[in-house]
Tab-separated table of C-alpha atoms in Angstrom:
chain	number	residue	atom	x	y	z
I	1238	ILE	CA	-5.503	0.896	12.189
I	1239	VAL	CA	-2.928	3.795	11.711
I	1240	ASP	CA	-3.705	7.568	13.227
I	1241	PRO	CA	-1.240	9.165	9.708
I	1242	TYR	CA	-0.822	12.602	11.497
I	1243	THR	CA	0.567	11.114	15.108
I	1244	GLY	CA	1.808	7.268	14.054
I	1245	ALA	CA	-0.868	5.995	16.956
I	1246	VAL	CA	-2.440	2.868	16.606
I	1247	LYS	CA	-5.716	2.907	17.388
I	1248	GLY	CA	-6.429	-0.984	15.856
I	1249	LEU	CA	-5.003	-3.970	16.077
I	1250	VAL	CA	-6.231	-7.332	15.189
I	1251	GLY	CA	-3.404	-10.325	14.818
I	1252	GLY	CA	-5.799	-13.324	13.788
I	1253	LEU	CA	-9.089	-14.381	13.277
I	1254	GLY	CA	-10.979	-16.297	16.269
I	1255	GLU	CA	-11.180	-16.558	20.158
I	1256	LYS	CA	-7.499	-15.726	21.770
I	1257	THR	CA	-6.336	-18.288	23.433
I	1258	ASP	CA	-2.793	-17.748	24.486
I	1259	ILE	CA	-0.655	-14.950	26.106
I	1260	ARG	CA	2.176	-13.109	23.644
I	1261	GLY	CA	1.319	-15.320	21.131
I	1262	TRP	CA	2.076	-15.072	17.357
I	1263	ASN	CA	0.362	-11.512	15.812
I	1264	ARG	CA	-0.104	-11.491	12.230
I	1265	ALA	CA	-0.404	-8.014	12.203
I	1266	THR	CA	2.546	-7.155	13.500
I	1267	GLN	CA	5.022	-10.711	12.948
I	1268	ALA	CA	3.888	-12.215	10.236
I	1269	LYS	CA	5.874	-11.054	6.813
I	1270	ARG	CA	3.987	-12.111	3.835
I	1271	GLN	CA	4.520	-11.393	-0.103
I	1272	PRO	CA	2.542	-7.756	-0.561
I	1273	GLY	CA	1.607	-8.307	-3.979
I	1274	SER	CA	0.477	-5.127	-6.228
I	1275	ALA	CA	-0.361	-3.619	-2.852
I	1276	PHE	CA	3.784	-2.758	-2.546
I	1277	LYS	CA	3.602	-0.665	-6.101
I	1278	PRO	CA	2.958	2.738	-5.173
I	1279	LEU	CA	5.571	2.543	-2.111
I	1280	SER	CA	8.267	0.927	-4.731
I	1281	VAL	CA	6.864	2.482	-7.879
I	1282	TYR	CA	4.434	4.815	-8.421
I	1283	ALA	CA	5.289	7.526	-5.572
I	1284	PRO	CA	9.102	7.069	-6.100
I	1285	ALA	CA	8.505	7.570	-9.760
I	1286	LEU	CA	6.220	11.268	-8.757
I	1287	ASP	CA	8.777	12.416	-6.335
I	1288	MET	CA	11.718	11.928	-8.680
I	1289	GLY	CA	9.714	13.495	-11.514
I	1290	LYS	CA	9.848	10.951	-14.126
I	1291	ILE	CA	5.870	10.606	-14.381
I	1292	THR	CA	2.648	12.413	-14.045
I	1293	GLU	CA	-0.262	10.115	-13.333
I	1294	MET	CA	-1.930	11.088	-17.086
I	1295	ASP	CA	1.535	10.116	-19.085
I	1296	VAL	CA	0.661	7.437	-21.200
I	1297	ILE	CA	2.302	4.383	-21.223
I	1298	GLU	CA	2.132	0.834	-23.159
I	1299	ASP	CA	0.275	-2.499	-21.730
I	1300	GLU	CA	2.542	-4.592	-24.230
I	1301	GLU	CA	4.634	-8.086	-23.923
I	1302	ILE	CA	8.064	-7.011	-22.820
I	1303	GLU	CA	10.965	-8.566	-22.250
I	1304	ILE	CA	13.478	-6.842	-19.079
I	1305	GLY	CA	16.701	-7.491	-17.277
I	1306	ASN	CA	19.311	-9.850	-18.258
I	1307	ASP	CA	17.153	-12.671	-17.880
I	1308	LYS	CA	14.797	-11.684	-20.373
I	1309	TRP	CA	11.884	-11.519	-17.882
I	1310	LYS	CA	8.492	-11.543	-19.393
I	1311	PRO	CA	6.346	-10.421	-16.855
I	1312	LYS	CA	2.419	-11.049	-17.268
I	1313	ASN	CA	-0.621	-8.810	-16.015
I	1314	SER	CA	-3.267	-10.314	-14.095
I	1315	TYR	CA	-5.612	-10.094	-16.139
I	1316	GLU	CA	-5.306	-11.893	-20.129
I	1317	GLY	CA	-3.463	-10.499	-22.478
I	1318	PHE	CA	-2.806	-7.351	-22.694
I	1319	LEU	CA	-4.484	-3.808	-23.531
I	1320	GLY	CA	-2.284	-1.524	-25.058
I	1321	GLU	CA	-1.901	2.032	-24.415
I	1322	MET	CA	-3.222	3.864	-20.966
I	1323	THR	CA	-2.282	6.577	-18.543
I	1324	ILE	CA	-0.538	5.373	-15.274
I	1325	LYS	CA	-3.868	6.213	-13.788
I	1326	GLU	CA	-5.779	4.196	-15.518
I	1327	ALA	CA	-2.520	1.074	-15.215
I	1328	VAL	CA	-2.394	1.672	-11.496
I	1329	MET	CA	-6.538	1.282	-11.432
I	1330	ARG	CA	-6.558	-2.213	-13.471
I	1331	SER	CA	-3.486	-2.677	-11.403
I	1332	SER	CA	-1.509	-3.581	-14.768
I	1333	ASN	CA	1.336	-4.974	-14.097
I	1334	ILE	CA	3.556	-4.141	-16.929
I	1335	PRO	CA	3.794	-0.622	-16.667
I	1336	ALA	CA	4.473	-0.947	-13.102
I	1337	VAL	CA	7.722	-2.853	-14.871
I	1338	LYS	CA	8.088	0.001	-16.913
I	1339	VAL	CA	7.662	2.498	-14.759
I	1340	LEU	CA	10.382	1.048	-12.344
I	1341	ASP	CA	12.828	0.660	-15.326
I	1342	LYS	CA	12.470	4.423	-15.644
I	1343	ILE	CA	13.439	5.055	-12.005
I	1344	GLY	CA	16.014	2.127	-11.600
I	1345	LEU	CA	16.022	-0.784	-8.830
I	1346	SER	CA	18.637	0.988	-7.198
I	1347	SER	CA	16.294	4.137	-6.765
I	1348	SER	CA	13.187	2.051	-6.142
I	1349	PHE	CA	15.193	-0.150	-3.500
I	1350	GLY	CA	16.044	3.327	-1.320
I	1351	TYR	CA	12.904	4.379	-1.101
I	1352	VAL	CA	11.499	1.492	0.357
I	1353	GLN	CA	14.316	0.863	2.941
I	1354	ASN	CA	14.859	5.188	3.708
I	1355	LYS	CA	11.352	6.270	2.135
I	1356	PHE	CA	8.583	4.179	3.599
I	1357	HIS	CA	11.111	2.075	6.352
I	1358	ILE	CA	10.582	-1.008	5.086
I	1359	ALA	CA	13.691	-3.892	5.624
I	1360	LEU	CA	14.361	-5.548	2.701
I	1361	SER	CA	17.053	-7.825	1.789
I	1362	GLU	CA	19.902	-7.335	-1.339
I	1363	LYS	CA	17.954	-10.737	-3.054
I	1364	ALA	CA	14.941	-8.365	-3.156
I	1365	LYS	CA	16.725	-5.697	-5.805
I	1366	ASN	CA	14.932	-7.084	-8.983
I	1367	TYR	CA	11.962	-6.176	-11.329
I	1368	SER	CA	9.743	-8.731	-10.278
I	1369	SER	CA	9.955	-8.001	-5.982
I	1370	LEU	CA	9.574	-4.470	-6.736
I	1371	ALA	CA	7.608	-4.186	-9.312
I	1372	LEU	CA	5.048	-7.306	-8.806
I	1373	GLY	CA	5.619	-7.275	-4.565
I	1374	GLY	CA	6.856	-11.080	-5.013
I	1375	LEU	CA	9.324	-10.121	-1.905
I	1376	SER	CA	11.074	-13.531	-0.379
I	1377	ASN	CA	11.088	-11.880	3.102
I	1378	GLY	CA	7.641	-10.222	3.239
I	1379	VAL	CA	6.281	-7.301	4.983
I	1380	SER	CA	3.755	-6.819	7.450
I	1381	PRO	CA	0.368	-5.266	7.916
I	1382	MET	CA	2.047	-2.881	9.915
I	1383	ASP	CA	4.874	-2.061	7.746
I	1384	MET	CA	2.164	-1.339	5.559
I	1385	ALA	CA	0.315	0.769	7.272
I	1386	GLY	CA	3.107	3.101	8.490
I	1387	ALA	CA	4.338	3.378	4.810
I	1388	TYR	CA	0.611	4.354	3.602
I	1389	CYS	CA	0.515	7.204	6.328
I	1390	THR	CA	2.784	9.714	4.069
I	1391	PHE	CA	0.001	9.304	1.393
I	1392	VAL	CA	-2.714	11.281	3.693
I	1393	ASN	CA	-0.271	13.607	5.952
I	1394	GLY	CA	2.221	15.230	3.566
I	1395	GLY	CA	4.138	12.760	2.427
I	1396	LYS	CA	5.457	12.295	6.249
I	1397	TYR	CA	6.811	8.813	7.861
I	1398	ILE	CA	6.016	8.445	11.523
I	1399	ALA	CA	7.197	4.710	12.639
I	1400	PRO	CA	3.564	3.273	14.422
I	1401	TYR	CA	3.681	3.198	17.918
I	1402	THR	CA	1.221	1.627	20.291
I	1403	TYR	CA	2.497	3.332	24.008
I	1404	THR	CA	3.372	6.276	24.698
I	1405	GLN	CA	5.060	5.438	27.811
I	1406	VAL	CA	5.493	3.194	30.831
I	1407	THR	CA	5.912	4.335	34.043
I	1408	ASP	CA	6.659	2.202	37.543
I	1409	SER	CA	4.741	1.861	40.644
I	1410	ALA	CA	6.289	5.151	41.900
I	1411	GLY	CA	5.394	7.093	38.224
I	1412	ASN	CA	8.857	7.307	37.543
I	1413	VAL	CA	9.009	6.991	33.583
I	1414	VAL	CA	10.431	3.973	32.587
I	1415	LEU	CA	9.958	3.703	28.946
I	1416	GLU	CA	9.038	7.083	26.617
I	1417	ASN	CA	7.640	6.687	22.707
I	1418	LYS	CA	7.904	9.981	21.104
I	1419	ALA	CA	6.645	9.898	17.614
I	1420	GLU	CA	9.395	11.504	15.505
I	1421	ALA	CA	8.370	12.459	11.732
I	1422	SER	CA	10.096	12.841	8.674
I	1423	GLN	CA	9.820	13.865	5.316
I	1424	SER	CA	9.651	10.742	2.638
I	1425	ILE	CA	8.158	12.051	-0.179
I	1426	SER	CA	6.847	15.984	-1.446
I	1427	ALA	CA	3.504	16.566	-0.260
I	1428	ALA	CA	2.524	17.042	-3.740
I	1429	SER	CA	4.004	13.154	-4.602
I	1430	ALA	CA	1.771	12.606	-1.297
I	1431	TYR	CA	-0.518	13.779	-3.014
I	1432	ILE	CA	-0.663	12.674	-6.225
I	1433	THR	CA	-0.390	9.250	-5.291
I	1434	SER	CA	-3.580	9.357	-3.021
I	1435	ASP	CA	-5.377	10.682	-6.853
I	1436	LEU	CA	-4.204	7.658	-8.367
I	1437	LEU	CA	-5.134	5.216	-5.146
I	1438	TYR	CA	-8.249	6.744	-5.004
I	1439	SER	CA	-9.336	5.673	-8.816
I	1440	VAL	CA	-8.299	1.619	-7.391
I	1441	VAL	CA	-11.002	2.360	-5.274
I	1442	ASN	CA	-13.685	4.928	-7.158
I	1443	GLY	CA	-12.625	4.292	-10.874
I	1444	SER	CA	-14.719	2.312	-12.788
I	1445	ARG	CA	-12.434	-0.542	-13.201
I	1446	GLY	CA	-10.938	-0.022	-10.315
I	1447	THR	CA	-9.441	-3.731	-8.397
I	1448	GLY	CA	-10.353	-2.330	-5.013
I	1449	ARG	CA	-14.308	-1.112	-5.731
I	1450	SER	CA	-15.764	-3.492	-2.713
I	1451	ALA	CA	-13.676	-1.003	-0.308
I	1452	ARG	CA	-16.353	2.066	-1.199
I	1453	LEU	CA	-17.766	3.243	1.936
I	1454	ASP	CA	-21.624	4.385	2.826
I	1455	VAL	CA	-20.201	7.122	4.489
I	1456	ASP	CA	-19.597	10.242	3.000
I	1457	MET	CA	-15.899	9.753	3.397
I	1458	PRO	CA	-13.885	9.529	0.195
I	1459	ALA	CA	-11.605	6.236	0.142
I	1460	TYR	CA	-8.308	4.988	-1.000
I	1461	GLY	CA	-6.408	2.051	-1.522
I	1462	LYS	CA	-4.712	-0.492	-3.319
I	1463	THR	CA	-5.110	-4.327	-3.629
I	1464	GLY	CA	-2.636	-7.238	-3.901
I	1465	THR	CA	-2.946	-10.938	-4.498
I	1466	THR	CA	0.329	-13.084	-4.631
I	1467	ASP	CA	0.971	-16.511	-6.821
I	1468	ASP	CA	-1.489	-19.010	-6.741
I	1469	ASP	CA	-3.986	-17.132	-4.109
I	1470	PHE	CA	-1.737	-17.262	-1.449
I	1471	ASP	CA	-2.399	-14.025	0.005
I	1472	LYS	CA	-4.677	-11.319	-0.457
I	1473	TRP	CA	-4.072	-7.996	1.102
I	1474	PHE	CA	-6.204	-4.469	1.040
I	1475	VAL	CA	-4.334	-0.915	2.031
I	1476	GLY	CA	-6.640	1.631	2.272
I	1477	TYR	CA	-7.229	5.238	4.033
I	1478	THR	CA	-9.201	7.817	4.508
I	1479	PRO	CA	-8.192	11.621	5.617
I	1480	TYR	CA	-8.413	10.108	9.201
I	1481	TYR	CA	-7.347	6.774	9.346
I	1482	VAL	CA	-4.874	4.237	7.347
I	1483	GLY	CA	-5.566	0.370	7.844
I	1484	ALA	CA	-3.832	-2.524	5.919
I	1485	VAL	CA	-5.679	-5.731	5.753
I	1486	TRP	CA	-4.342	-9.536	5.244
I	1487	CYS	CA	-6.032	-12.543	4.515
I	1488	GLY	CA	-4.008	-16.040	4.343
I	1489	GLY	CA	-3.020	-19.028	6.685
I	1490	ASP	CA	0.140	-19.460	8.096
I	1491	SER	CA	1.200	-22.041	5.944
I	1492	PRO	CA	0.723	-20.354	2.570
I	1493	ALA	CA	-2.099	-22.429	0.241
I	1494	SER	CA	-4.174	-21.375	-2.392
I	1495	LEU	CA	-7.053	-19.261	-1.302
I	1496	THR	CA	-9.387	-20.031	-3.929
I	1497	LYS	CA	-8.900	-23.558	-3.229
I	1498	ALA	CA	-10.131	-22.923	0.139
I	1499	GLY	CA	-13.192	-21.578	-1.532
I	1500	VAL	CA	-12.366	-17.539	-1.067
I	1501	ARG	CA	-13.701	-16.277	-4.427
I	1502	GLN	CA	-13.550	-12.561	-3.332
I	1503	ASN	CA	-10.958	-10.667	-1.815
I	1504	PRO	CA	-11.878	-10.613	2.193
I	1505	SER	CA	-9.345	-8.283	3.113
I	1506	VAL	CA	-11.487	-5.330	1.354
I	1507	LEU	CA	-14.339	-6.612	2.673
I	1508	ALA	CA	-13.191	-6.569	6.249
I	1509	TRP	CA	-11.585	-2.974	5.701
I	1510	LYS	CA	-14.633	-1.533	4.648
I	1511	ALA	CA	-16.705	-3.297	7.632
I	1512	VAL	CA	-14.262	-2.088	10.120
I	1513	MET	CA	-14.081	1.768	8.219
I	1514	ASP	CA	-17.415	2.483	7.510
I	1515	GLU	CA	-18.002	1.456	11.310
I	1516	MET	CA	-15.204	3.820	12.276
I	1517	HIS	CA	-16.447	7.138	10.178
I	1518	ALA	CA	-19.777	7.034	11.005
I	1519	SER	CA	-20.072	9.714	13.175
I	1520	LEU	CA	-16.955	11.844	11.536
I	1521	PRO	CA	-17.934	14.913	9.423
I	1522	GLU	CA	-16.889	14.655	5.906
I	1523	ARG	CA	-13.123	15.381	5.352
I	1524	GLN	CA	-10.852	16.093	2.376
I	1525	LEU	CA	-6.990	15.211	1.963
I	1526	GLU	CA	-5.572	19.233	1.730
I	1527	LYS	CA	-4.547	19.962	-1.381
I	1528	PRO	CA	-0.793	21.734	-1.435
I	1529	SER	CA	-0.030	25.085	-2.460
I	1530	THR	CA	3.229	23.974	-4.773
I	1531	LEU	CA	1.121	21.586	-6.128
I	1532	VAL	CA	-0.288	22.782	-10.052
I	1533	GLU	CA	-2.860	20.864	-12.523
I	1534	GLU	CA	-3.425	21.268	-15.797
I	1535	GLU	CA	-5.559	20.125	-17.931
């Protein structure tokens, strides 16, 4: 859980069960796993909005396509294809074909550059392909901390602030040994961040949203994106409110099918909701700040 306005980490859990070791493996910061569709806002939709390549109400065709020199045929997580839909509906349904098409509009190099330089997620050159960038099939993977830090830009007007867990370390005499000063950099425009949030609001609140289970019981708007990888090895939910950003990953240290293990729903969504409901129980309702530069058309 990260405060998107300061970068301060407010909560962090590195694994399930009772703690049995000191400085052990922390999955929240050290585990690098494929993010699946939770990667699309960072690699596809926010860059396309920021570059002026799309609006959220543009219509795109969900259809069978061949892409790239290898004639790759991407598939959806659902059966078949749904035809024409808006960008907003494509994000809500987590449709893969529209994501691939939008990635093709902005180009692999631009997408790669946004992820690396704007959202500060390290990628290998092997990730500069349609499957990795459009669908989150990264060979090196990302950590929950990486994802939470990147999603903070959608809350705070497009600024990236590296998440931090301490501000200062002093010795016994009070001398400062280490100092951690948060620095913000403008990654995407405030308008692009706000529109991306509108897309992600539909994921939680839309009638066909894949993250409907994340709707909070308290009076607070929630936004986010689900992610599920091939063979159900990893299940994600990265979501936020106007107060906090939270990233949750569920999986095994050795990749294995969660479905075969008896996991039917996305436990990351349920965990996110449980934590956020409690954190927001006494907070007044707040809305994301709409940029003055944003112009809406009906």
